[in-house]
PDB file of C-alpha atoms in Angstrom:
ATOM      1  CA  VAL A  22      56.639 112.862 150.162  1.00 65.00           C
ATOM      2  CA  ARG A  23      60.173 114.831 150.908  1.00 65.00           C
ATOM      3  CA  ILE A  24      58.653 118.481 149.741  1.00 66.00           C
ATOM      4  CA  MET A  25      55.911 117.860 152.198  1.00 66.00           C
ATOM      5  CA  ALA A  26      58.359 117.179 155.454  1.00 64.00           C
ATOM      6  CA  THR A  27      61.033 120.645 154.542  1.00 67.00           C
ATOM      7  CA  GLU A  28      58.816 122.887 152.479  1.00 70.00           C
ATOM      8  CA  GLY A  29      55.703 122.500 153.839  1.00 65.00           C
ATOM      9  CA  GLN A  30      53.290 121.834 151.214  1.00 68.00           C
ATOM     10  CA  ARG A  31      50.146 119.912 152.938  1.00 65.00           C
ATOM     11  CA  ASN A  32      48.570 119.743 149.337  1.00 69.00           C
ATOM     12  CA  PHE A  33      48.383 116.501 147.919  1.00 71.00           C
ATOM     13  CA  MET A  34      48.319 116.272 144.206  1.00 73.00           C
ATOM     14  CA  ALA A  35      50.702 120.115 144.445  1.00 76.00           C
ATOM     15  CA  ALA A  36      53.233 117.859 146.014  1.00 71.00           C
ATOM     16  CA  LYS A  37      52.858 115.095 144.080  1.00 70.00           C
ATOM     17  CA  ARG A  38      53.123 116.829 140.576  1.00 75.00           C
ATOM     18  CA  LYS A  39      55.841 119.008 142.048  1.00 77.00           C
ATOM     19  CA  ALA A  40      58.334 116.369 142.376  1.00 72.00           C
ATOM     20  CA  ALA A  41      57.014 114.507 138.852  1.00 71.00           C
ATOM     21  CA  ASP A  42      57.919 118.162 137.293  1.00 74.00           C
ATOM     22  CA  ARG A  43      61.574 117.743 139.731  1.00 75.00           C
ATOM     23  CA  VAL A  44      62.429 114.484 138.302  1.00 75.00           C
ATOM     24  CA  GLY A  45      61.301 114.707 135.366  1.00 73.00           C
ATOM     25  CA  ALA A  46      58.135 112.484 134.959  1.00 74.00           C
ATOM     26  CA  SER A  47      54.856 113.204 133.605  1.00 71.00           C
ATOM     27  CA  THR A  48      51.929 113.452 135.560  1.00 67.00           C
ATOM     28  CA  ARG A  49      50.055 111.458 133.501  1.00 67.00           C
ATOM     29  CA  LEU A  50      51.609 108.493 135.086  1.00 67.00           C
ATOM     30  CA  ALA A  51      49.977 106.366 137.581  1.00 72.00           C
ATOM     31  CA  LEU A  52      51.402 109.150 140.764  1.00 77.00           C
ATOM     32  CA  PRO A  53      50.930 107.400 143.967  1.00 77.00           C
ATOM     33  CA  SER A  54      47.822 107.528 146.113  1.00 77.00           C
ATOM     34  CA  ASN A  55      47.756 110.054 148.559  1.00 74.00           C
ATOM     35  CA  ARG A  56      47.776 107.450 151.144  1.00 76.00           C
ATOM     36  CA  GLU A  57      50.661 105.733 150.299  1.00 77.00           C
ATOM     37  CA  VAL A  58      52.435 109.903 150.155  1.00 72.00           C
ATOM     38  CA  GLU A  59      50.727 110.392 153.706  1.00 71.00           C
ATOM     39  CA  GLU A  60      52.609 106.476 155.367  1.00 74.00           C
ATOM     40  CA  ALA A  61      56.116 107.608 153.231  1.00 71.00           C
ATOM     41  CA  LEU A  62      55.711 111.004 154.652  1.00 68.00           C
ATOM     42  CA  ARG A  63      55.133 109.119 158.528  1.00 67.00           C
ATOM     43  CA  ALA A  64      58.038 106.806 157.653  1.00 66.00           C
ATOM     44  CA  TYR A  65      60.248 109.883 156.216  1.00 66.00           C
ATOM     45  CA  GLN A  66      59.202 111.600 159.919  1.00 66.00           C
ATOM     46  CA  GLY A  67      60.276 108.908 162.081  1.00 61.00           C
ATOM     47  CA  PHE A  68      63.266 108.346 160.011  1.00 59.00           C
ATOM     48  CA  TYR A  69      64.887 111.769 159.861  1.00 61.00           C
ATOM     49  CA  GLY A  70      62.178 114.165 162.808  1.00 61.00           C
ATOM     50  CA  GLY A  71      64.040 112.043 165.759  1.00 65.00           C
ATOM     51  CA  ASN A  72      63.359 114.109 168.654  1.00 78.00           C
ATOM     52  CA  ARG A  73      62.537 117.789 167.470  1.00 81.00           C
ATOM     53  CA  HIS A  74      59.821 116.482 165.083  1.00 83.00           C
ATOM     54  CA  ALA A  75      58.579 114.715 168.241  1.00 86.00           C
ATOM     55  CA  ASP A  76      58.690 117.864 170.715  1.00 92.00           C
ATOM     56  CA  ASN A  77      57.534 119.863 167.899  1.00 92.00           C
ATOM     57  CA  LEU A  78      54.032 117.383 167.824  1.00 93.00           C
ATOM     58  CA  GLN A  79      54.158 117.823 171.521  1.00 95.00           C
ATOM     59  CA  ALA A  80      53.770 121.631 171.508  1.00 96.00           C
ATOM     60  CA  MET A  81      51.067 121.284 168.983  1.00 97.00           C
ATOM     61  CA  ARG A  82      48.904 118.678 170.855  1.00 97.00           C
ATOM     62  CA  GLU A  83      49.742 120.773 174.335  1.00 97.00           C
ATOM     63  CA  THR A  84      48.475 123.860 172.341  1.00 98.00           C
ATOM     64  CA  ALA A  85      45.528 121.711 170.895  1.00 98.00           C
ATOM     65  CA  ILE A  86      44.385 120.587 174.267  1.00 98.00           C
ATOM     66  CA  GLU A  87      44.608 124.691 175.827  1.00 98.00           C
ATOM     67  CA  VAL A  88      42.925 125.799 173.335  1.00 98.00           C
ATOM     68  CA  MET A  89      40.194 122.985 173.447  1.00 98.00           C
ATOM     69  CA  ARG A  90      39.915 123.807 176.614  1.00 97.00           C
ATOM     70  CA  ALA A  91      39.388 127.588 176.349  1.00 97.00           C
ATOM     71  CA  LEU A  92      36.581 127.451 173.574  1.00 97.00           C
ATOM     72  CA  ASP A  93      35.163 124.215 175.056  1.00 97.00           C
ATOM     73  CA  ALA A  94      30.919 125.254 175.039  1.00 96.00           C
ATOM     74  CA  PHE A  95      31.801 125.294 170.901  1.00 98.00           C
ATOM     75  CA  ARG A  96      32.819 121.164 171.164  1.00 98.00           C
ATOM     76  CA  PRO A  97      36.335 121.246 169.133  1.00 98.00           C
ATOM     77  CA  ARG A  98      37.392 118.619 167.739  1.00 98.00           C
ATOM     78  CA  LEU A  99      41.319 118.511 166.802  1.00 98.00           C
ATOM     79  CA  VAL A 100      42.184 117.024 162.608  1.00 97.00           C
ATOM     80  CA  GLY A 101      44.418 116.899 160.528  1.00 93.00           C
ATOM     81  CA  PRO A 102      48.465 116.554 160.883  1.00 92.00           C
ATOM     82  CA  VAL A 103      48.752 117.120 164.635  1.00 96.00           C
ATOM     83  CA  LEU A 104      45.750 114.490 165.224  1.00 96.00           C
ATOM     84  CA  ASP A 105      47.610 111.434 162.404  1.00 91.00           C
ATOM     85  CA  GLY A 106      50.898 112.738 163.980  1.00 90.00           C
ATOM     86  CA  THR A 107      52.544 113.561 160.113  1.00 89.00           C
ATOM     87  CA  ALA A 108      52.701 118.057 161.380  1.00 89.00           C
ATOM     88  CA  ASP A 109      55.511 119.680 160.823  1.00 86.00           C
ATOM     89  CA  SER A 110      57.149 122.645 161.469  1.00 83.00           C
ATOM     90  CA  HIS A 111      54.934 124.202 158.526  1.00 86.00           C
ATOM     91  CA  SER A 112      51.421 122.654 160.429  1.00 91.00           C
ATOM     92  CA  ARG A 113      48.717 124.383 161.652  1.00 95.00           C
ATOM     93  CA  VAL A 114      46.519 123.074 165.019  1.00 98.00           C
ATOM     94  CA  SER A 115      43.693 122.395 163.147  1.00 98.00           C
ATOM     95  CA  LEU A 116      40.068 122.502 165.687  1.00 98.00           C
ATOM     96  CA  HIS A 117      36.515 122.335 164.456  1.00 98.00           C
ATOM     97  CA  LEU A 118      34.166 124.338 166.216  1.00 98.00           C
ATOM     98  CA  PHE A 119      30.336 123.352 166.195  1.00 97.00           C
ATOM     99  CA  ASN A 120      28.038 126.161 166.578  1.00 96.00           C
ATOM    100  CA  ASP A 121      24.511 127.447 165.608  1.00 94.00           C
ATOM    101  CA  PRO A 122      25.154 129.793 163.829  1.00 94.00           C
ATOM    102  CA  PRO A 123      28.639 128.835 163.680  1.00 89.00           C
ATOM    103  CA  GLU A 124      29.610 132.929 163.431  1.00 90.00           C
ATOM    104  CA  THR A 125      28.845 132.957 167.281  1.00 94.00           C
ATOM    105  CA  VAL A 126      32.704 132.096 167.815  1.00 95.00           C
ATOM    106  CA  LEU A 127      33.855 135.046 165.741  1.00 93.00           C
ATOM    107  CA  PHE A 128      32.250 136.985 168.607  1.00 94.00           C
ATOM    108  CA  HIS A 129      33.265 135.128 171.113  1.00 95.00           C
ATOM    109  CA  LEU A 130      36.869 135.792 170.022  1.00 96.00           C
ATOM    110  CA  GLU A 131      36.631 139.419 169.492  1.00 95.00           C
ATOM    111  CA  GLU A 132      34.792 140.188 173.052  1.00 95.00           C
ATOM    112  CA  ARG A 133      38.310 138.766 174.650  1.00 94.00           C
ATOM    113  CA  GLY A 134      39.989 140.352 172.651  1.00 94.00           C
ATOM    114  CA  ILE A 135      41.846 137.353 170.694  1.00 95.00           C
ATOM    115  CA  ASP A 136      43.943 138.665 167.203  1.00 96.00           C
ATOM    116  CA  PHE A 137      42.893 136.440 164.225  1.00 97.00           C
ATOM    117  CA  HIS A 138      42.001 136.579 161.133  1.00 97.00           C
ATOM    118  CA  GLN A 139      39.780 134.993 158.747  1.00 97.00           C
ATOM    119  CA  GLU A 140      40.207 132.434 155.620  1.00 97.00           C
ATOM    120  CA  GLN A 141      38.225 130.179 153.596  1.00 96.00           C
ATOM    121  CA  ARG A 142      39.108 126.890 152.317  1.00 94.00           C
ATOM    122  CA  ARG A 143      36.797 124.964 149.716  1.00 93.00           C
ATOM    123  CA  ILE A 144      36.200 121.648 150.696  1.00 91.00           C
ATOM    124  CA  ARG A 145      35.055 118.600 148.322  1.00 88.00           C
ATOM    125  CA  TRP A 146      32.077 117.333 150.494  1.00 89.00           C
ATOM    126  CA  HIS A 147      30.670 113.366 150.586  1.00 87.00           C
ATOM    127  CA  ASP A 148      28.043 114.275 147.785  1.00 89.00           C
ATOM    128  CA  GLY A 149      30.651 116.104 145.199  1.00 87.00           C
ATOM    129  CA  THR A 150      29.313 119.723 145.889  1.00 92.00           C
ATOM    130  CA  HIS A 151      31.945 121.597 147.462  1.00 93.00           C
ATOM    131  CA  ARG A 152      31.584 123.963 150.323  1.00 93.00           C
ATOM    132  CA  ASP A 153      33.119 127.071 151.371  1.00 95.00           C
ATOM    133  CA  ILE A 154      34.663 126.724 155.249  1.00 95.00           C
ATOM    134  CA  GLN A 155      35.063 129.704 157.437  1.00 97.00           C
ATOM    135  CA  LEU A 156      38.458 129.591 159.283  1.00 97.00           C
ATOM    136  CA  LEU A 157      39.247 132.119 161.681  1.00 98.00           C
ATOM    137  CA  VAL A 158      43.463 132.333 162.179  1.00 98.00           C
ATOM    138  CA  THR A 159      45.462 132.946 164.954  1.00 98.00           C
ATOM    139  CA  GLU A 160      48.574 132.212 167.326  1.00 97.00           C
ATOM    140  CA  VAL A 161      48.799 130.545 170.174  1.00 97.00           C
ATOM    141  CA  ASN A 162      52.440 129.859 172.007  1.00 96.00           C
ATOM    142  CA  GLY A 163      54.244 130.472 168.742  1.00 96.00           C
ATOM    143  CA  ILE A 164      52.276 127.999 166.972  1.00 97.00           C
ATOM    144  CA  THR A 165      48.911 128.789 164.414  1.00 97.00           C
ATOM    145  CA  VAL A 166      46.016 127.486 165.140  1.00 98.00           C
ATOM    146  CA  GLU A 167      43.071 127.485 162.640  1.00 98.00           C
ATOM    147  CA  LEU A 168      39.508 127.183 164.218  1.00 98.00           C
ATOM    148  CA  ALA A 169      36.963 125.712 161.419  1.00 97.00           C
ATOM    149  CA  LEU A 170      33.409 127.036 162.080  1.00 97.00           C
ATOM    150  CA  PHE A 171      30.809 124.168 161.209  1.00 96.00           C
ATOM    151  CA  SER A 172      26.864 124.304 162.317  1.00 95.00           C
ATOM    152  CA  LEU A 173      25.490 122.163 164.696  1.00 96.00           C
ATOM    153  CA  ILE A 174      24.701 119.181 162.614  1.00 94.00           C
ATOM    154  CA  ASP A 175      28.045 118.609 161.587  1.00 94.00           C
ATOM    155  CA  LEU A 176      28.712 117.289 164.244  1.00 95.00           C
ATOM    156  CA  ARG A 177      27.170 114.043 162.838  1.00 94.00           C
ATOM    157  CA  GLN A 178      29.033 113.621 159.505  1.00 92.00           C
ATOM    158  CA  ALA A 179      32.924 114.253 159.321  1.00 93.00           C
ATOM    159  CA  PRO A 180      34.306 116.312 156.145  1.00 94.00           C
ATOM    160  CA  PRO A 181      36.169 114.319 153.718  1.00 93.00           C
ATOM    161  CA  SER A 182      39.466 113.382 154.773  1.00 89.00           C
ATOM    162  CA  PRO A 183      42.674 114.733 151.594  1.00 81.00           C
ATOM    163  CA  VAL A 184      44.091 111.157 152.023  1.00 80.00           C
ATOM    164  CA  ASP A 185      41.794 108.883 151.648  1.00 85.00           C
ATOM    165  CA  GLY A 186      37.995 110.675 151.298  1.00 86.00           C
ATOM    166  CA  ARG A 187      36.228 108.305 154.136  1.00 90.00           C
ATOM    167  CA  PRO A 188      35.432 110.915 156.871  1.00 93.00           C
ATOM    168  CA  GLN A 189      38.190 113.034 158.751  1.00 94.00           C
ATOM    169  CA  LYS A 190      38.719 111.414 161.667  1.00 96.00           C
ATOM    170  CA  ARG A 191      38.307 113.769 164.522  1.00 97.00           C
ATOM    171  CA  ALA A 192      39.461 113.724 168.644  1.00 98.00           C
ATOM    172  CA  ARG A 193      37.307 115.555 171.353  1.00 98.00           C
ATOM    173  CA  LEU A 194      39.488 116.752 173.792  1.00 98.00           C
ATOM    174  CA  PRO A 195      40.048 113.785 176.482  1.00 97.00           C
ATOM    175  CA  ASP A 196      41.016 111.776 173.218  1.00 97.00           C
ATOM    176  CA  VAL A 197      44.006 114.438 172.646  1.00 97.00           C
ATOM    177  CA  GLU A 198      44.842 114.065 176.739  1.00 97.00           C
ATOM    178  CA  ILE A 199      45.545 110.981 176.048  1.00 95.00           C
ATOM    179  CA  LEU A 200      47.029 110.359 173.067  1.00 92.00           C
ATOM    180  CA  LEU A 201      49.749 113.194 174.491  1.00 91.00           C
ATOM    181  CA  ALA A 202      49.796 111.388 177.581  1.00 91.00           C
ATOM    182  CA  ALA A 203      50.663 108.174 175.197  1.00 87.00           C
ATOM    183  CA  ALA A 204      53.648 109.881 174.025  1.00 74.00           C
TER     184      ALA A 204
END
């Protein structure tokens, strides 16, 4: 948990292997589930994070709202650690954007002179196949924002969560605004 909380490691398996190596345990032993790690991470952040964690999370959610408003035409959805509250200073604001073709978002950013770079992420889909998702990564308010590009049909079903394999939780702009107001 500390590896994820302090070193910016967001890959559950890599963090578990690194922790096992540090304590001299075999990775063949039963390691905790991703859900157990996420719950422990939330507890760790609640205990050690204090106001700094809360302030960082608020700033990230405010940035998410700003970007979601600017990209409203692409039906943005907030996902990941900023949504679930486990984001830290190493986390990115992760947004899913939807359009046909998805690359229209790229042209939209270029037309507005917004600097970004492109990445790809391979994810396992619900049917066991892998998909390469195009990411556009930019900085807003000093916070890294990644925009994952999807087709409109992908609004129907979110990609599997790396925590439990169920469809990822996704929040629309009004939901994020309520989440921020409640904090």
